Short mmCIF file of C-alpha atoms in Angstrom, two decimals:
data_model
loop_
_atom_site.label_atom_id
_atom_site.label_comp_id
_atom_site.label_asym_id
_atom_site.label_seq_id
_atom_site.Cartn_x
_atom_site.Cartn_y
_atom_site.Cartn_z
CA ASP A 1 0.06 -0.08 -0.01
CA THR A 2 1.22 3.52 -1.00
CA ALA A 3 1.15 6.07 1.76
CA VAL A 4 0.97 9.12 0.19
CA SER A 5 0.04 9.02 -3.48
CA GLN A 6 0.39 11.45 -5.97
CA THR A 7 -1.05 11.64 -9.50
CA PRO A 8 0.23 12.01 -12.17
CA LYS A 9 4.02 11.61 -11.99
CA TYR A 10 4.85 13.45 -14.97
CA LEU A 11 2.75 16.66 -16.63
CA VAL A 12 4.04 18.44 -19.46
CA THR A 13 2.09 21.43 -20.22
CA GLN A 14 1.78 24.67 -21.87
CA MET A 15 2.23 28.38 -20.83
CA GLY A 16 -0.97 29.66 -19.68
CA ASN A 17 -2.61 26.47 -18.58
CA ASP A 18 -4.34 25.63 -15.60
CA LYS A 19 -3.35 22.48 -13.98
CA SER A 20 -4.13 20.00 -10.98
CA ILE A 21 -1.86 17.59 -9.27
CA LYS A 22 -3.83 15.18 -6.65
CA CYS A 23 -2.78 13.80 -3.31
CA GLU A 24 -3.96 11.31 -1.20
CA GLN A 25 -2.42 9.55 2.63
CA ASN A 26 -4.08 6.50 3.99
CA LEU A 27 -1.98 7.24 7.10
CA GLY A 28 -4.21 9.09 8.95
CA HIS A 29 -2.15 11.98 9.24
CA ASP A 30 -4.18 15.05 10.48
CA THR A 31 -1.41 17.64 8.42
CA MET A 32 -0.60 17.97 4.64
CA TYR A 33 2.15 19.27 2.85
CA TRP A 34 3.28 21.04 -0.88
CA TYR A 35 6.93 20.87 -1.14
CA LYS A 36 8.44 22.72 -4.62
CA GLN A 37 12.40 21.05 -5.54
CA ASP A 38 13.74 23.22 -8.22
CA SER A 39 16.64 22.12 -10.65
CA LYS A 40 19.26 22.19 -8.00
CA LYS A 41 17.25 19.34 -6.07
CA PHE A 42 16.53 22.13 -3.41
CA LEU A 43 13.11 21.40 -1.31
CA LYS A 44 11.15 24.40 -0.59
CA ILE A 45 7.58 24.22 1.51
CA MET A 46 4.78 26.10 -0.24
CA PHE A 47 1.56 24.72 2.10
CA SER A 48 0.60 23.21 5.01
CA TYR A 49 -2.86 22.21 5.67
CA ASN A 50 -3.90 20.94 9.09
CA ASN A 51 -8.01 20.94 10.06
CA LYS A 52 -8.87 23.44 7.51
CA GLU A 53 -6.03 25.60 8.97
CA LEU A 54 -4.04 26.49 5.92
CA ILE A 55 -0.42 28.23 6.40
CA ILE A 56 0.83 29.32 3.11
CA ASN A 57 4.58 29.93 2.34
CA GLU A 58 5.12 33.85 1.46
CA THR A 59 6.56 33.34 -1.67
CA VAL A 60 4.35 31.07 -2.94
CA PRO A 61 2.14 32.97 -5.77
CA ASN A 62 -1.23 33.16 -5.44
CA ARG A 63 -1.70 31.07 -8.85
CA PHE A 64 -1.03 28.23 -6.54
CA SER A 65 -3.45 26.67 -4.54
CA PRO A 66 -4.22 23.79 -2.22
CA LYS A 67 -7.50 22.43 -2.14
CA SER A 68 -8.30 19.74 0.56
CA PRO A 69 -11.96 18.12 0.16
CA ASP A 70 -11.16 16.01 3.31
CA LYS A 71 -8.09 15.08 5.19
CA ALA A 72 -6.51 12.37 3.48
CA HIS A 73 -5.87 14.65 0.29
CA LEU A 74 -4.98 18.05 -0.71
CA ASN A 75 -5.01 18.82 -4.26
CA LEU A 76 -2.69 21.29 -5.92
CA HIS A 77 -4.44 23.78 -8.70
CA ILE A 78 -1.75 25.76 -10.83
CA ASN A 79 -3.50 28.60 -12.83
CA SER A 80 -1.88 30.45 -15.75
CA LEU A 81 1.16 28.41 -15.66
CA GLU A 82 4.93 29.80 -16.47
CA LEU A 83 8.07 28.51 -16.97
CA GLY A 84 9.55 29.37 -14.06
CA ASP A 85 7.09 26.74 -12.51
CA SER A 86 8.72 23.92 -13.84
CA ALA A 87 9.98 21.90 -11.18
CA VAL A 88 9.37 18.57 -9.12
CA TYR A 89 6.47 19.06 -6.66
CA PHE A 90 6.26 16.81 -3.74
CA CYS A 91 3.03 16.23 -1.33
CA ALA A 92 3.73 15.34 2.28
CA SER A 93 1.95 14.17 5.50
CA SER A 94 2.71 14.19 8.81
CA LEU A 95 1.05 14.02 12.27
CA ARG A 96 1.34 17.76 13.88
CA GLY A 97 2.50 18.13 17.32
CA SER A 98 3.73 14.55 17.15
CA LYS A 99 7.22 15.41 16.15
CA SER A 100 7.37 12.66 13.69
CA GLU A 101 8.81 12.54 10.14
CA ALA A 102 6.71 13.50 7.14
CA PHE A 103 6.21 11.09 4.68
CA PHE A 104 6.62 11.73 0.88
CA GLY A 105 4.88 10.92 -2.09
CA GLN A 106 7.03 10.07 -5.39
CA GLY A 107 6.41 13.25 -6.75
CA THR A 108 4.64 15.27 -10.06
CA ARG A 109 7.53 16.13 -12.50
CA LEU A 110 6.08 19.05 -14.05
CA THR A 111 7.12 20.73 -16.91
CA VAL A 112 5.85 23.99 -18.59
CA VAL A 113 6.64 25.05 -22.49
CA GLY B 1 15.21 34.40 6.88
CA GLU B 2 17.38 31.48 8.73
CA SER B 3 17.77 28.09 7.41
CA VAL B 4 19.44 24.61 6.92
CA GLY B 5 22.66 24.27 4.72
CA LEU B 6 25.17 22.03 4.11
CA HIS B 7 28.25 22.24 3.74
CA LEU B 8 29.63 19.83 0.51
CA PRO B 9 27.33 19.75 -2.42
CA THR B 10 29.16 16.24 -3.41
CA LEU B 11 30.73 13.34 -1.52
CA SER B 12 32.04 10.21 -3.12
CA VAL B 13 33.53 7.22 -0.69
CA GLN B 14 34.73 3.64 -1.23
CA GLU B 15 32.39 1.03 -0.89
CA GLY B 16 32.18 -0.45 2.46
CA ASP B 17 33.81 2.71 4.22
CA ASN B 18 31.93 5.05 6.39
CA SER B 19 30.80 8.75 5.12
CA ILE B 20 30.01 11.55 7.06
CA ILE B 21 27.71 14.05 6.08
CA ASN B 22 27.62 17.67 7.58
CA CYS B 23 24.90 19.84 8.47
CA ALA B 24 24.98 23.43 9.93
CA TYR B 25 21.83 24.96 11.07
CA SER B 26 21.16 28.49 12.45
CA ASN B 27 17.46 28.41 13.65
CA SER B 28 18.17 28.05 17.71
CA ALA B 29 14.19 27.77 18.45
CA SER B 30 14.57 24.35 15.93
CA ASP B 31 13.77 21.12 18.03
CA TYR B 32 13.58 18.44 15.66
CA PHE B 33 15.75 17.15 12.91
CA ILE B 34 15.42 14.68 10.40
CA TRP B 35 17.87 13.39 7.32
CA TYR B 36 16.44 12.25 4.72
CA LYS B 37 17.46 9.81 1.75
CA GLN B 38 16.38 10.89 -1.78
CA GLU B 39 17.03 8.53 -4.60
CA SER B 40 16.94 9.48 -8.34
CA GLY B 41 12.88 9.58 -9.02
CA LYS B 42 11.54 9.02 -6.03
CA GLY B 43 10.48 11.20 -3.03
CA PRO B 44 12.68 11.45 -0.17
CA GLN B 45 12.55 8.74 2.58
CA PHE B 46 13.05 9.37 5.91
CA ILE B 47 16.24 7.81 7.58
CA ILE B 48 16.63 9.24 11.11
CA ASP B 49 15.61 11.93 13.21
CA ILE B 50 16.73 13.54 16.64
CA ARG B 51 15.28 15.66 18.81
CA SER B 52 17.05 18.80 20.41
CA ASN B 53 17.21 17.03 23.70
CA MET B 54 19.67 14.57 22.35
CA ASP B 55 23.15 14.74 21.27
CA LYS B 56 23.24 11.22 19.23
CA ARG B 57 20.60 8.70 17.83
CA GLN B 58 21.77 5.43 16.39
CA GLY B 59 20.02 3.56 13.85
CA GLN B 60 20.93 0.58 11.62
CA ARG B 61 24.54 1.49 10.35
CA VAL B 62 23.01 5.48 10.46
CA THR B 63 24.02 7.52 13.31
CA VAL B 64 23.01 11.38 13.51
CA LEU B 65 25.10 13.30 15.82
CA LEU B 66 24.00 16.91 16.95
CA ASN B 67 25.98 19.82 18.44
CA LYS B 68 23.26 22.19 19.75
CA THR B 69 26.63 24.66 20.54
CA VAL B 70 27.65 25.02 16.79
CA LYS B 71 24.48 24.54 15.44
CA HIS B 72 25.61 21.58 13.66
CA LEU B 73 24.37 18.29 12.67
CA SER B 74 25.58 15.07 11.21
CA LEU B 75 24.75 11.91 9.61
CA GLN B 76 27.13 9.02 10.08
CA ILE B 77 26.48 5.83 7.11
CA ALA B 78 28.75 2.75 8.49
CA ALA B 79 29.90 0.30 5.64
CA THR B 80 28.46 2.04 2.77
CA GLN B 81 26.46 0.13 0.60
CA PRO B 82 26.15 1.14 -3.80
CA GLY B 83 22.05 1.41 -2.49
CA ASP B 84 23.44 4.13 0.12
CA SER B 85 24.08 6.23 -3.31
CA ALA B 86 21.47 8.98 -3.26
CA VAL B 87 20.98 12.41 -2.04
CA TYR B 88 20.79 13.42 1.30
CA PHE B 89 18.86 16.42 3.01
CA CYS B 90 18.76 17.46 6.37
CA ALA B 91 15.87 19.14 7.53
CA GLU B 92 14.79 21.18 10.86
CA ASN B 93 11.22 21.74 12.68
CA MET B 94 10.66 24.37 14.79
CA ALA B 95 8.33 23.92 17.98
CA GLY B 96 4.94 22.94 16.52
CA GLY B 97 5.53 21.99 13.34
CA ALA B 98 2.61 22.88 11.32
CA ASP B 99 4.41 25.13 9.09
CA GLY B 100 6.27 22.08 7.94
CA LEU B 101 10.43 21.60 7.54
CA THR B 102 12.80 23.16 6.10
CA PHE B 103 15.27 21.44 4.09
CA GLY B 104 19.09 21.88 3.26
CA LYS B 105 20.44 21.88 -0.02
CA GLY B 106 21.32 18.17 -0.10
CA THR B 107 24.80 16.38 -0.65
CA HIS B 108 24.79 13.48 -3.21
CA LEU B 109 26.52 10.76 -1.86
CA ILE B 110 28.26 8.82 -4.10
CA ILE B 111 29.57 5.31 -3.52
CA GLN B 112 32.42 3.84 -5.44
CA PRO B 113 32.84 0.13 -6.40
#
């Protein structure tokens, strides 16, 4: 069983399009995250979402929006895609307050052309 | 803002040797630290963690050392194997943990046969 799964694994799209990446976790965690990994492998938090509390990294453009239909899902919507959005996006989950590790999905490689 | 960083971008060791990967952090409020391993095409995978009230923690072939005085974290891998080849990240989490992990830049560990 995959603990944190995200789809699609690869996404190629044109500039200006709107796209979504889905994420699901079956670990019973109460907090989910989206991270962006750039071409230099640097990982940076974009959002954390816990029980309808959204914490946004201030550097994330408002074209990016997380949507959580329930505790097990946190999808990432991106509007008006730009070339600079090309990266690998990782979903993760953890138990807030337990000081335990976050579990990561396999990543979605987004390429904007 | 404050961030976690790594001293060496690439580390090459002979198979069977021990390796040490270093990490400097600057946020004195951080109370939880994790080492992740990321293989090509995969998401970060938990290796070992340590809380700020400890200075050493051992796992299977891995040891994490925490020196709060100089804000230094290290990962020791004993008897390295080809499967240890990956990018290793240290990450920190401040008290509360709702805003996710702050990652260092990553060290690429290469195991030479």
